[in-house]
Amino acid sequence: MSSIEEIQKGLAEIVEEVAGVAADDVSVDKSFVDDLDIDSLSMVEIAVQAEDKFGVKIPDDELANLKTVGDAVNYIASNA
Amino acid sequence: MTTNDVVVTGLGATTPLGGDVESTWEGLLAGRSGIAPLEFDWVEKFELPAKIAAQLAVEPTETLPRVEARRLDRCEQVAMVAARQAWADSGHSEDTVDLERLGVVIGTGIGGAITLLHQDDLLETAGLRKVSPLTVPMLMPNGPAAHVGLDLKARAGVHAPVSACASGAEALAWAWRMLRSGEADVVVAGGAEACITAIPVAGFCQARTMSTRNDDPTRASRPFDIGRDGFVLGEGAGIMVLERADFAAARGAKVYGRLAGIGTSSDGYHITAADPEGIGQSRAIAAALRNAGVDPIDIGHVNCHATSTPVGDVIEPQAVRRAIGDHPVLTAPKGNLGHLLGAAGAVEAIATVLSIRDSVIPATLNLENLDPKVQLDVVSGEPRKMHLTAAVNNSFGFGGHNVSLVFTSA
């Protein structure tokens, strides 16, 4: 089980790899779409990589609810 | 020049001879070859008879940002690189043209084959989850046009003609029609191809169209030479910025030359072989001359499609003689470049424009013994200095597609 900090750091690395957003900018209060300019195609890539990295399942209907980085970190922490 | 004329105001390319137009043109004039052995493991694995290709001189990832590159198939990457060069060269920006009057037409012969094959491998080995959500936009043959259109925010129409090895030339023809009909003021047009991977090579080998002169790569592509044994697969992109002459004049644009006329036809003969008498090809040339309002006697030069195949190379000269006459001086750049398929027509159109601008015709690389069936003057050995006011560029594709372009001086 990863800590909240480890999840946030690992997620930020994925977002940087997929979408080119600097990891330091991937903070919990940021919206994937509105703040980080990440489109739906990249969100699918990010979700698949997060599933592999954290050993969690992110079904499509859950993915749609993950609006902010914080939403994703909390979901992963609760379901990993 | 009338207001309805179409002029060339920007050029961009990335080819086996260089990462831009200047290095490509310098390579053609210097007689350099872009052909080398293929180092991929699939060449030996599948015992492919053709073990050589004309690969890019400069990897597109050297100039494209990393995240942008990972969202693009290789054929989209080369289109983007060449289009940005052409756009910068034209002096245009978002402010110099109403975006609703800006079009994009970029053709490809094969499209995103590398993506299709790679994603199929992932599906087979790792399952659905590993298939990229970008698979379809990366493999679709309108991908190069769509990405360039998006990059430029072009809103007059984005199109992607697909006619095998005539695609790049067909894109320029389509752009000419858009400009002449008044649908757009500026059109970014050309061709892109990057499909050097196992199945296209295997397929072309099985069709017995490729050179197997593997022990002598730089001499393998030899258009019009008696010893030619097939084409060499290449990759790259060529893009032109075309615009209405009055529009270019009003903004004080530098003008390379005029795309004076275009002609297209179809053979209705065979799916891969050209009509052996070149009737369809000569009809395309004649139509281009008619559209251009240029007298055949004024055509000093033909930049030929000649791919170095035993059958194809002797057909085009017949078409040239029938439609133009015995006087044009010929060259065939595929000796240097290999065959860039859907990008070939666009890259070679750029060479044609530069021949007129610089009054010089590059030599046909490796033309040592002219096939006696080619009863025309083909430049070999050294480039030929020659004042040109008008020249023709031909492109023909599997399916019997024929496209001929007439360029004239500025």
Tab-separated table of C-alpha atoms in Angstrom:
chain	number	residue	atom	x	y	z
A	1	MET	CA	0.000	0.000	0.000
A	2	SER	CA	1.396	3.365	-1.052
A	3	SER	CA	1.105	6.509	1.055
A	4	ILE	CA	-0.943	9.471	-0.173
A	5	GLU	CA	2.310	11.282	-0.926
A	6	GLU	CA	3.663	8.344	-2.907
A	7	ILE	CA	0.445	8.074	-4.910
A	8	GLN	CA	0.467	11.774	-5.730
A	9	LYS	CA	4.125	11.639	-6.781
A	10	GLY	CA	3.575	8.510	-8.886
A	11	LEU	CA	0.462	9.963	-10.533
A	12	ALA	CA	2.289	13.197	-11.312
A	13	GLU	CA	5.017	11.200	-13.063
A	14	ILE	CA	2.402	9.466	-15.213
A	15	VAL	CA	0.724	12.769	-16.106
A	16	GLU	CA	4.088	14.240	-17.070
A	17	GLU	CA	4.914	11.233	-19.253
A	18	VAL	CA	1.541	11.152	-21.027
A	19	ALA	CA	0.582	14.823	-21.267
A	20	GLY	CA	3.807	16.730	-20.772
A	21	VAL	CA	2.578	18.638	-17.699
A	22	ALA	CA	5.498	19.276	-15.322
A	23	ALA	CA	5.143	16.927	-12.342
A	24	ASP	CA	5.415	19.861	-9.931
A	25	ASP	CA	2.253	21.362	-11.439
A	26	VAL	CA	0.200	18.215	-10.816
A	27	SER	CA	-1.136	19.238	-7.401
A	28	VAL	CA	-4.257	17.863	-5.693
A	29	ASP	CA	-6.397	20.941	-6.318
A	30	LYS	CA	-5.907	20.892	-10.110
A	31	SER	CA	-8.632	19.812	-12.547
A	32	PHE	CA	-7.348	17.439	-15.229
A	33	VAL	CA	-9.402	19.092	-17.969
A	34	ASP	CA	-9.688	22.743	-16.924
A	35	ASP	CA	-6.273	23.302	-15.317
A	36	LEU	CA	-3.971	20.735	-16.914
A	37	ASP	CA	-5.572	20.712	-20.408
A	38	ILE	CA	-5.713	16.929	-20.542
A	39	ASP	CA	-8.146	15.462	-23.087
A	40	SER	CA	-10.289	12.360	-22.738
A	41	LEU	CA	-7.877	10.238	-24.783
A	42	SER	CA	-4.961	11.080	-22.516
A	43	MET	CA	-7.130	10.409	-19.445
A	44	VAL	CA	-7.603	6.834	-20.657
A	45	GLU	CA	-3.831	6.432	-20.995
A	46	ILE	CA	-3.265	7.911	-17.539
A	47	ALA	CA	-5.858	5.574	-16.012
A	48	VAL	CA	-4.314	2.462	-17.577
A	49	GLN	CA	-0.836	3.428	-16.380
A	50	ALA	CA	-2.174	4.218	-12.885
A	51	GLU	CA	-3.883	0.825	-12.745
A	52	ASP	CA	-0.578	-0.874	-13.514
A	53	LYS	CA	1.469	1.268	-11.149
A	54	PHE	CA	-0.828	1.098	-8.122
A	55	GLY	CA	-2.557	-2.248	-8.647
A	56	VAL	CA	-6.009	-0.690	-8.742
A	57	LYS	CA	-9.003	-1.035	-11.095
A	58	ILE	CA	-10.485	2.209	-12.447
A	59	PRO	CA	-13.752	1.382	-14.276
A	60	ASP	CA	-14.940	3.889	-16.898
A	61	ASP	CA	-17.835	5.135	-14.751
A	62	GLU	CA	-15.417	5.843	-11.893
A	63	LEU	CA	-12.929	7.511	-14.236
A	64	ALA	CA	-15.619	9.978	-15.286
A	65	ASN	CA	-15.883	11.116	-11.643
A	66	LEU	CA	-12.178	11.788	-11.185
A	67	LYS	CA	-12.226	15.513	-11.985
A	68	THR	CA	-9.206	16.627	-9.994
A	69	VAL	CA	-5.823	15.172	-9.164
A	70	GLY	CA	-7.026	14.930	-5.552
A	71	ASP	CA	-10.071	12.872	-6.639
A	72	ALA	CA	-7.733	10.424	-8.367
A	73	VAL	CA	-5.286	10.214	-5.469
A	74	ASN	CA	-8.126	9.540	-3.007
A	75	TYR	CA	-9.727	6.933	-5.274
A	76	ILE	CA	-6.427	5.094	-5.685
A	77	ALA	CA	-5.686	5.259	-1.947
A	78	SER	CA	-9.120	3.825	-1.128
A	79	ASN	CA	-9.186	1.085	-3.722
A	80	ALA	CA	-5.607	-0.137	-4.112
B	1	MET	CA	-0.083	36.774	-64.079
B	2	THR	CA	-3.785	37.043	-63.269
B	3	THR	CA	-5.463	37.268	-59.878
B	4	ASN	CA	-6.688	33.721	-60.321
B	5	ASP	CA	-3.151	32.317	-60.581
B	6	VAL	CA	-1.802	29.950	-57.944
B	7	VAL	CA	1.672	30.689	-56.635
B	8	VAL	CA	4.108	28.803	-54.418
B	9	THR	CA	5.137	30.863	-51.394
B	10	GLY	CA	6.536	28.318	-48.939
B	11	LEU	CA	8.408	25.014	-49.063
B	12	GLY	CA	9.089	22.366	-46.427
B	13	ALA	CA	10.487	18.852	-46.516
B	14	THR	CA	12.119	16.099	-44.550
B	15	THR	CA	13.630	13.357	-46.687
B	16	PRO	CA	16.317	10.675	-46.816
B	17	LEU	CA	18.706	13.352	-48.101
B	18	GLY	CA	18.144	15.914	-45.369
B	19	GLY	CA	15.870	17.322	-42.702
B	20	ASP	CA	14.813	20.331	-44.769
B	21	VAL	CA	14.390	21.623	-48.327
B	22	GLU	CA	17.847	23.159	-48.579
B	23	SER	CA	19.737	20.007	-47.599
B	24	THR	CA	17.499	17.845	-49.798
B	25	TRP	CA	18.048	20.087	-52.819
B	26	GLU	CA	21.791	20.250	-52.124
B	27	GLY	CA	21.828	16.433	-51.905
B	28	LEU	CA	20.055	16.076	-55.255
B	29	LEU	CA	22.483	18.463	-56.954
B	30	ALA	CA	25.504	16.800	-55.327
B	31	GLY	CA	24.326	13.352	-56.425
B	32	ARG	CA	24.110	11.948	-52.908
B	33	SER	CA	22.156	8.773	-52.146
B	34	GLY	CA	19.753	8.461	-49.223
B	35	ILE	CA	19.707	4.677	-49.418
B	36	ALA	CA	21.347	2.361	-46.875
B	37	PRO	CA	20.944	-1.133	-45.381
B	38	LEU	CA	17.925	-1.722	-43.120
B	39	GLU	CA	19.069	-2.553	-39.599
B	40	PHE	CA	15.735	-3.896	-38.263
B	41	ASP	CA	15.604	-7.466	-36.931
B	42	TRP	CA	12.475	-8.200	-39.019
B	43	VAL	CA	14.523	-8.080	-42.217
B	44	GLU	CA	16.377	-11.280	-41.335
B	45	LYS	CA	13.517	-12.774	-39.306
B	46	PHE	CA	11.232	-12.882	-42.349
B	47	GLU	CA	14.070	-13.365	-44.842
B	48	LEU	CA	12.885	-10.338	-46.811
B	49	PRO	CA	14.479	-10.147	-50.264
B	50	ALA	CA	14.834	-6.329	-50.032
B	51	LYS	CA	17.204	-5.383	-47.207
B	52	ILE	CA	17.727	-1.697	-48.039
B	53	ALA	CA	15.669	1.494	-47.784
B	54	ALA	CA	15.822	5.278	-47.909
B	55	GLN	CA	15.289	6.245	-44.289
B	56	LEU	CA	14.965	9.797	-42.971
B	57	ALA	CA	18.209	11.740	-42.605
B	58	VAL	CA	16.848	13.486	-39.493
B	59	GLU	CA	14.501	11.790	-37.026
B	60	PRO	CA	11.307	13.848	-36.561
B	61	THR	CA	11.644	13.466	-32.790
B	62	GLU	CA	14.716	15.717	-32.990
B	63	THR	CA	12.486	18.700	-33.709
B	64	LEU	CA	9.030	17.746	-32.375
B	65	PRO	CA	8.244	18.141	-28.661
B	66	ARG	CA	8.205	14.750	-26.891
B	67	VAL	CA	4.530	14.710	-25.906
B	68	GLU	CA	3.402	15.827	-29.362
B	69	ALA	CA	5.550	13.145	-31.021
B	70	ARG	CA	4.107	10.330	-28.878
B	71	ARG	CA	0.580	11.242	-30.015
B	72	LEU	CA	1.508	11.059	-33.724
B	73	ASP	CA	2.217	8.176	-36.075
B	74	ARG	CA	5.542	8.534	-37.882
B	75	CYS	CA	3.774	9.613	-41.097
B	76	GLU	CA	1.997	12.341	-39.102
B	77	GLN	CA	5.283	13.396	-37.521
B	78	VAL	CA	6.967	13.974	-40.881
B	79	ALA	CA	3.927	15.873	-42.166
B	80	MET	CA	4.050	18.154	-39.141
B	81	VAL	CA	7.788	18.786	-39.490
B	82	ALA	CA	7.542	19.659	-43.197
B	83	ALA	CA	4.356	21.722	-42.803
B	84	ARG	CA	5.858	23.880	-40.048
B	85	GLN	CA	8.915	24.537	-42.224
B	86	ALA	CA	6.731	25.496	-45.192
B	87	TRP	CA	4.500	27.730	-43.076
B	88	ALA	CA	7.483	29.534	-41.558
B	89	ASP	CA	9.085	29.856	-44.994
B	90	SER	CA	5.927	31.464	-46.395
B	91	GLY	CA	6.022	34.228	-43.810
B	92	HIS	CA	2.438	33.482	-42.813
B	93	SER	CA	1.044	33.615	-39.299
B	94	GLU	CA	-2.416	33.367	-37.775
B	95	ASP	CA	-2.816	37.070	-38.555
B	96	THR	CA	-1.941	37.018	-42.263
B	97	VAL	CA	-4.899	34.935	-43.440
B	98	ASP	CA	-8.532	34.568	-42.374
B	99	LEU	CA	-8.486	31.020	-40.954
B	100	GLU	CA	-11.819	30.330	-42.672
B	101	ARG	CA	-9.941	30.956	-45.957
B	102	LEU	CA	-7.050	28.623	-45.048
B	103	GLY	CA	-7.135	25.004	-46.258
B	104	VAL	CA	-4.957	21.919	-45.833
B	105	VAL	CA	-4.615	19.034	-48.308
B	106	ILE	CA	-2.087	16.335	-47.412
B	107	GLY	CA	-2.096	12.886	-48.966
B	108	THR	CA	-0.520	9.616	-47.962
B	109	GLY	CA	-0.337	6.304	-49.757
B	110	ILE	CA	-0.355	3.934	-46.799
B	111	GLY	CA	-1.082	6.003	-43.674
B	112	GLY	CA	-0.317	4.849	-40.143
B	113	ALA	CA	0.793	1.293	-40.882
B	114	ILE	CA	3.410	1.315	-38.132
B	115	THR	CA	0.765	2.247	-35.550
B	116	LEU	CA	-1.697	-0.344	-36.851
B	117	LEU	CA	0.865	-3.129	-36.618
B	118	HIS	CA	2.248	-2.059	-33.237
B	119	GLN	CA	-1.209	-1.766	-31.677
B	120	ASP	CA	-2.203	-5.140	-33.096
B	121	ASP	CA	0.893	-6.614	-31.446
B	122	LEU	CA	-0.172	-5.051	-28.137
B	123	LEU	CA	-3.709	-6.401	-28.484
B	124	GLU	CA	-2.414	-9.901	-29.208
B	125	THR	CA	0.222	-9.961	-26.464
B	126	ALA	CA	-1.188	-7.771	-23.679
B	127	GLY	CA	-4.899	-7.424	-24.372
B	128	LEU	CA	-7.358	-4.580	-24.824
B	129	ARG	CA	-6.123	-2.456	-21.905
B	130	LYS	CA	-2.775	-1.886	-23.595
B	131	VAL	CA	-4.261	-0.647	-26.895
B	132	SER	CA	-3.747	3.107	-27.102
B	133	PRO	CA	-6.854	5.344	-27.177
B	134	LEU	CA	-4.931	7.254	-29.860
B	135	THR	CA	-4.800	4.225	-32.179
B	136	VAL	CA	-7.429	5.410	-34.665
B	137	PRO	CA	-6.277	9.040	-35.008
B	138	MET	CA	-2.735	7.723	-35.451
B	139	LEU	CA	-3.522	5.153	-38.155
B	140	MET	CA	-6.183	6.974	-40.167
B	141	PRO	CA	-4.875	8.096	-43.573
B	142	ASN	CA	-6.342	11.569	-43.053
B	143	GLY	CA	-4.239	11.851	-39.895
B	144	PRO	CA	-1.366	13.870	-41.423
B	145	ALA	CA	-3.811	16.368	-42.959
B	146	ALA	CA	-5.941	16.511	-39.823
B	147	HIS	CA	-3.028	17.179	-37.481
B	148	VAL	CA	-1.535	19.885	-39.703
B	149	GLY	CA	-4.986	21.420	-40.114
B	150	LEU	CA	-5.436	21.467	-36.359
B	151	ASP	CA	-1.982	22.921	-35.805
B	152	LEU	CA	-2.721	25.803	-38.198
B	153	LYS	CA	-6.395	26.107	-37.138
B	154	ALA	CA	-7.297	25.844	-40.835
B	155	ARG	CA	-11.055	26.099	-41.376
B	156	ALA	CA	-11.615	26.271	-45.134
B	157	GLY	CA	-11.420	22.478	-45.391
B	158	VAL	CA	-8.915	19.755	-44.559
B	159	HIS	CA	-8.604	16.958	-47.104
B	160	ALA	CA	-6.535	13.811	-47.607
B	161	PRO	CA	-6.424	12.355	-51.096
B	162	VAL	CA	-5.327	8.732	-51.157
B	163	SER	CA	-4.081	7.519	-54.528
B	164	ALA	CA	-1.004	5.421	-53.685
B	165	CYS	CA	2.149	6.935	-55.137
B	166	ALA	CA	0.234	9.821	-56.728
B	167	SER	CA	-1.193	11.024	-53.387
B	168	GLY	CA	1.267	13.872	-52.797
B	169	ALA	CA	0.798	15.261	-56.301
B	170	GLU	CA	-2.943	14.756	-56.079
B	171	ALA	CA	-2.944	16.859	-52.890
B	172	LEU	CA	-1.263	19.712	-54.767
B	173	ALA	CA	-3.805	19.311	-57.567
B	174	TRP	CA	-6.662	19.419	-55.041
B	175	ALA	CA	-5.199	22.547	-53.451
B	176	TRP	CA	-4.957	24.180	-56.898
B	177	ARG	CA	-8.642	23.433	-57.468
B	178	MET	CA	-9.604	24.908	-54.076
B	179	LEU	CA	-7.712	28.097	-54.885
B	180	ARG	CA	-8.958	28.395	-58.460
B	181	SER	CA	-12.566	27.830	-57.423
B	182	GLY	CA	-12.305	30.493	-54.728
B	183	GLU	CA	-12.810	28.149	-51.777
B	184	ALA	CA	-9.633	29.360	-50.095
B	185	ASP	CA	-6.954	32.054	-50.279
B	186	VAL	CA	-4.138	29.885	-48.933
B	187	VAL	CA	-3.730	26.086	-48.922
B	188	VAL	CA	-0.972	24.092	-47.227
B	189	ALA	CA	-0.564	20.964	-49.348
B	190	GLY	CA	1.658	17.988	-50.017
B	191	GLY	CA	2.314	14.397	-49.054
B	192	ALA	CA	3.652	12.334	-46.173
B	193	GLU	CA	4.744	8.723	-45.887
B	194	ALA	CA	6.573	6.632	-43.288
B	195	CYS	CA	5.783	2.944	-43.547
B	196	ILE	CA	9.177	1.250	-43.539
B	197	THR	CA	8.121	-1.812	-41.609
B	198	ALA	CA	7.823	-5.513	-42.282
B	199	ILE	CA	4.442	-5.924	-43.970
B	200	PRO	CA	4.690	-3.141	-46.593
B	201	VAL	CA	8.194	-4.327	-47.504
B	202	ALA	CA	7.016	-7.938	-47.626
B	203	GLY	CA	4.020	-7.002	-49.763
B	204	PHE	CA	6.030	-4.968	-52.249
B	205	CYS	CA	8.612	-7.784	-52.407
B	206	GLN	CA	5.890	-10.320	-53.161
B	207	ALA	CA	4.635	-8.054	-55.949
B	208	ARG	CA	8.206	-8.255	-57.312
B	209	THR	CA	8.514	-4.471	-57.445
B	210	MET	CA	11.521	-3.869	-55.173
B	211	SER	CA	15.226	-3.760	-55.875
B	212	THR	CA	17.245	-6.549	-54.263
B	213	ARG	CA	20.620	-4.963	-54.991
B	214	ASN	CA	21.306	-5.290	-51.256
B	215	ASP	CA	25.085	-5.445	-51.551
B	216	ASP	CA	25.239	-2.044	-53.263
B	217	PRO	CA	22.562	0.158	-51.639
B	218	THR	CA	23.581	3.530	-53.043
B	219	ARG	CA	23.457	2.134	-56.584
B	220	ALA	CA	20.203	0.173	-56.146
B	221	SER	CA	17.750	2.835	-57.311
B	222	ARG	CA	18.633	3.589	-60.939
B	223	PRO	CA	15.730	5.025	-62.945
B	224	PHE	CA	15.968	4.616	-66.724
B	225	ASP	CA	19.190	2.570	-66.415
B	226	ILE	CA	19.271	-0.703	-68.316
B	227	GLY	CA	20.341	-2.521	-65.129
B	228	ARG	CA	17.442	-1.341	-62.911
B	229	ASP	CA	15.684	-4.081	-60.908
B	230	GLY	CA	12.986	-2.350	-58.869
B	231	PHE	CA	12.322	0.564	-56.534
B	232	VAL	CA	13.734	1.232	-53.071
B	233	LEU	CA	11.218	2.132	-50.356
B	234	GLY	CA	11.675	5.565	-48.797
B	235	GLU	CA	10.021	7.790	-46.200
B	236	GLY	CA	9.546	11.520	-45.756
B	237	ALA	CA	7.278	14.469	-46.449
B	238	GLY	CA	7.064	17.443	-48.778
B	239	ILE	CA	4.752	20.398	-48.215
B	240	MET	CA	4.059	23.567	-50.202
B	241	VAL	CA	2.201	26.690	-49.207
B	242	LEU	CA	0.088	27.613	-52.233
B	243	GLU	CA	-1.943	30.767	-52.477
B	244	ARG	CA	-3.837	32.995	-54.849
B	245	ALA	CA	-1.426	35.292	-56.678
B	246	ASP	CA	-3.333	38.445	-55.733
B	247	PHE	CA	-3.383	37.397	-52.084
B	248	ALA	CA	0.364	36.733	-52.088
B	249	ALA	CA	1.064	40.028	-53.873
B	250	ALA	CA	-1.042	41.994	-51.412
B	251	ARG	CA	1.027	40.767	-48.470
B	252	GLY	CA	4.314	41.169	-50.335
B	253	ALA	CA	5.125	37.460	-50.180
B	254	LYS	CA	8.226	35.909	-51.696
B	255	VAL	CA	7.100	33.771	-54.679
B	256	TYR	CA	9.022	30.677	-55.802
B	257	GLY	CA	6.943	30.106	-58.907
B	258	ARG	CA	3.491	29.317	-60.202
B	259	LEU	CA	1.562	26.067	-60.090
B	260	ALA	CA	0.174	26.972	-63.469
B	261	GLY	CA	-1.959	23.920	-64.126
B	262	ILE	CA	-2.810	20.403	-63.039
B	263	GLY	CA	-4.046	17.368	-64.920
B	264	THR	CA	-5.417	14.086	-63.629
B	265	SER	CA	-6.576	10.907	-65.331
B	266	SER	CA	-7.069	7.233	-64.639
B	267	ASP	CA	-5.887	4.317	-66.735
B	268	GLY	CA	-8.828	1.919	-66.388
B	269	TYR	CA	-6.342	-0.811	-67.222
B	270	HIS	CA	-4.884	-2.811	-64.278
B	271	ILE	CA	-4.680	-2.505	-60.496
B	272	THR	CA	-0.882	-2.213	-60.374
B	273	ALA	CA	0.483	-2.106	-63.933
B	274	ALA	CA	0.329	1.105	-65.930
B	275	ASP	CA	-1.199	1.036	-69.382
B	276	PRO	CA	1.872	-0.080	-71.398
B	277	GLU	CA	1.453	2.686	-73.964
B	278	GLY	CA	1.050	5.387	-71.319
B	279	ILE	CA	-2.183	6.702	-72.793
B	280	GLY	CA	-3.618	7.655	-69.401
B	281	GLN	CA	-0.353	9.293	-68.392
B	282	SER	CA	-0.204	11.393	-71.550
B	283	ARG	CA	-3.834	12.441	-71.070
B	284	ALA	CA	-2.918	13.747	-67.584
B	285	ILE	CA	0.062	15.685	-68.977
B	286	ALA	CA	-2.016	17.129	-71.808
B	287	ALA	CA	-4.760	18.175	-69.388
B	288	ALA	CA	-2.219	19.919	-67.153
B	289	LEU	CA	-0.799	21.840	-70.120
B	290	ARG	CA	-4.298	22.818	-71.214
B	291	ASN	CA	-5.239	23.987	-67.695
B	292	ALA	CA	-2.001	25.924	-67.472
B	293	GLY	CA	-2.412	27.541	-70.860
B	294	VAL	CA	1.193	26.556	-71.597
B	295	ASP	CA	2.315	25.518	-75.082
B	296	PRO	CA	4.101	22.130	-75.052
B	297	ILE	CA	7.085	23.712	-76.826
B	298	ASP	CA	7.694	25.855	-73.711
B	299	ILE	CA	8.112	22.835	-71.413
B	300	GLY	CA	11.890	22.580	-71.021
B	301	HIS	CA	12.013	19.894	-68.370
B	302	VAL	CA	10.079	16.934	-66.972
B	303	ASN	CA	10.732	15.734	-63.430
B	304	CYS	CA	9.723	12.110	-63.893
B	305	HIS	CA	7.916	9.637	-61.711
B	306	ALA	CA	10.299	6.868	-62.887
B	307	THR	CA	10.725	4.530	-59.917
B	308	SER	CA	13.473	2.227	-61.233
B	309	THR	CA	11.150	-0.670	-62.032
B	310	PRO	CA	11.850	-2.553	-65.274
B	311	VAL	CA	8.288	-2.166	-66.602
B	312	GLY	CA	7.250	1.299	-65.405
B	313	ASP	CA	10.221	3.402	-66.445
B	314	VAL	CA	9.819	2.865	-70.183
B	315	ILE	CA	6.136	3.853	-70.219
B	316	GLU	CA	6.444	7.427	-68.970
B	317	PRO	CA	8.818	8.586	-71.753
B	318	GLN	CA	6.241	7.460	-74.312
B	319	ALA	CA	3.636	9.575	-72.555
B	320	VAL	CA	5.988	12.564	-72.444
B	321	ARG	CA	6.723	12.270	-76.166
B	322	ARG	CA	3.049	11.981	-77.036
B	323	ALA	CA	1.864	14.893	-74.870
B	324	ILE	CA	4.847	17.257	-75.026
B	325	GLY	CA	7.335	16.142	-77.686
B	326	ASP	CA	10.977	15.078	-77.903
B	327	HIS	CA	12.479	18.304	-76.571
B	328	PRO	CA	12.047	18.208	-72.749
B	329	VAL	CA	15.084	17.284	-70.645
B	330	LEU	CA	14.246	14.591	-68.107
B	331	THR	CA	15.441	13.662	-64.647
B	332	ALA	CA	14.265	11.156	-62.027
B	333	PRO	CA	15.022	12.013	-58.378
B	334	LYS	CA	14.158	8.538	-57.040
B	335	GLY	CA	17.750	7.510	-57.805
B	336	ASN	CA	18.722	9.613	-54.767
B	337	LEU	CA	15.552	9.620	-52.680
B	338	GLY	CA	14.167	6.141	-53.181
B	339	HIS	CA	10.404	5.974	-53.562
B	340	LEU	CA	8.589	8.064	-50.975
B	341	LEU	CA	5.205	6.676	-52.138
B	342	GLY	CA	2.537	9.199	-51.084
B	343	ALA	CA	5.179	11.855	-50.365
B	344	ALA	CA	7.058	11.361	-53.645
B	345	GLY	CA	4.963	13.676	-55.785
B	346	ALA	CA	5.184	16.525	-53.306
B	347	VAL	CA	8.935	16.256	-52.680
B	348	GLU	CA	9.592	15.979	-56.413
B	349	ALA	CA	7.306	18.938	-57.125
B	350	ILE	CA	9.517	20.971	-54.795
B	351	ALA	CA	12.567	19.861	-56.802
B	352	THR	CA	10.787	20.914	-60.004
B	353	VAL	CA	10.091	24.398	-58.624
B	354	LEU	CA	13.715	24.742	-57.529
B	355	SER	CA	14.981	23.603	-60.942
B	356	ILE	CA	13.085	26.511	-62.510
B	357	ARG	CA	14.256	28.956	-59.825
B	358	ASP	CA	17.933	27.939	-60.019
B	359	SER	CA	18.091	27.074	-63.744
B	360	VAL	CA	19.554	23.645	-63.039
B	361	ILE	CA	18.321	20.065	-63.429
B	362	PRO	CA	19.808	17.456	-61.060
B	363	ALA	CA	21.284	14.345	-62.662
B	364	THR	CA	19.503	10.999	-62.438
B	365	LEU	CA	21.670	9.144	-59.943
B	366	ASN	CA	23.053	5.789	-61.153
B	367	LEU	CA	21.973	6.308	-64.736
B	368	GLU	CA	24.987	4.758	-66.440
B	369	ASN	CA	23.487	3.006	-69.444
B	370	LEU	CA	20.252	4.528	-70.668
B	371	ASP	CA	17.596	1.972	-71.564
B	372	PRO	CA	17.399	2.214	-75.380
B	373	LYS	CA	13.604	2.288	-75.123
B	374	VAL	CA	13.907	5.720	-73.459
B	375	GLN	CA	14.391	7.859	-76.541
B	376	LEU	CA	14.679	11.168	-74.735
B	377	ASP	CA	17.406	13.324	-73.201
B	378	VAL	CA	17.848	12.259	-69.558
B	379	VAL	CA	20.372	14.140	-67.397
B	380	SER	CA	23.063	11.852	-66.005
B	381	GLY	CA	26.473	12.341	-64.435
B	382	GLU	CA	26.394	16.036	-63.524
B	383	PRO	CA	23.498	18.469	-63.054
B	384	ARG	CA	22.656	20.411	-66.192
B	385	LYS	CA	22.473	24.195	-66.176
B	386	MET	CA	19.473	25.211	-68.219
B	387	HIS	CA	17.183	28.237	-68.223
B	388	LEU	CA	13.609	27.050	-67.651
B	389	THR	CA	10.351	28.943	-67.865
B	390	ALA	CA	8.056	25.925	-67.484
B	391	ALA	CA	8.431	22.336	-66.287
B	392	VAL	CA	6.240	19.301	-65.671
B	393	ASN	CA	6.221	16.964	-62.677
B	394	ASN	CA	4.557	13.548	-63.053
B	395	SER	CA	3.240	11.109	-60.444
B	396	PHE	CA	1.512	7.791	-61.010
B	397	GLY	CA	0.044	5.375	-58.473
B	398	PHE	CA	-1.117	1.782	-58.070
B	399	GLY	CA	-4.754	1.862	-59.134
B	400	GLY	CA	-3.994	3.678	-62.378
B	401	HIS	CA	-3.951	7.193	-60.902
B	402	ASN	CA	-2.077	9.755	-63.022
B	403	VAL	CA	-1.306	13.290	-61.891
B	404	SER	CA	0.684	15.866	-63.813
B	405	LEU	CA	1.621	19.336	-62.545
B	406	VAL	CA	2.874	22.279	-64.616
B	407	PHE	CA	5.080	24.789	-62.824
B	408	THR	CA	6.266	28.068	-64.328
B	409	SER	CA	8.646	30.782	-63.199
B	410	ALA	CA	7.477	33.448	-60.774
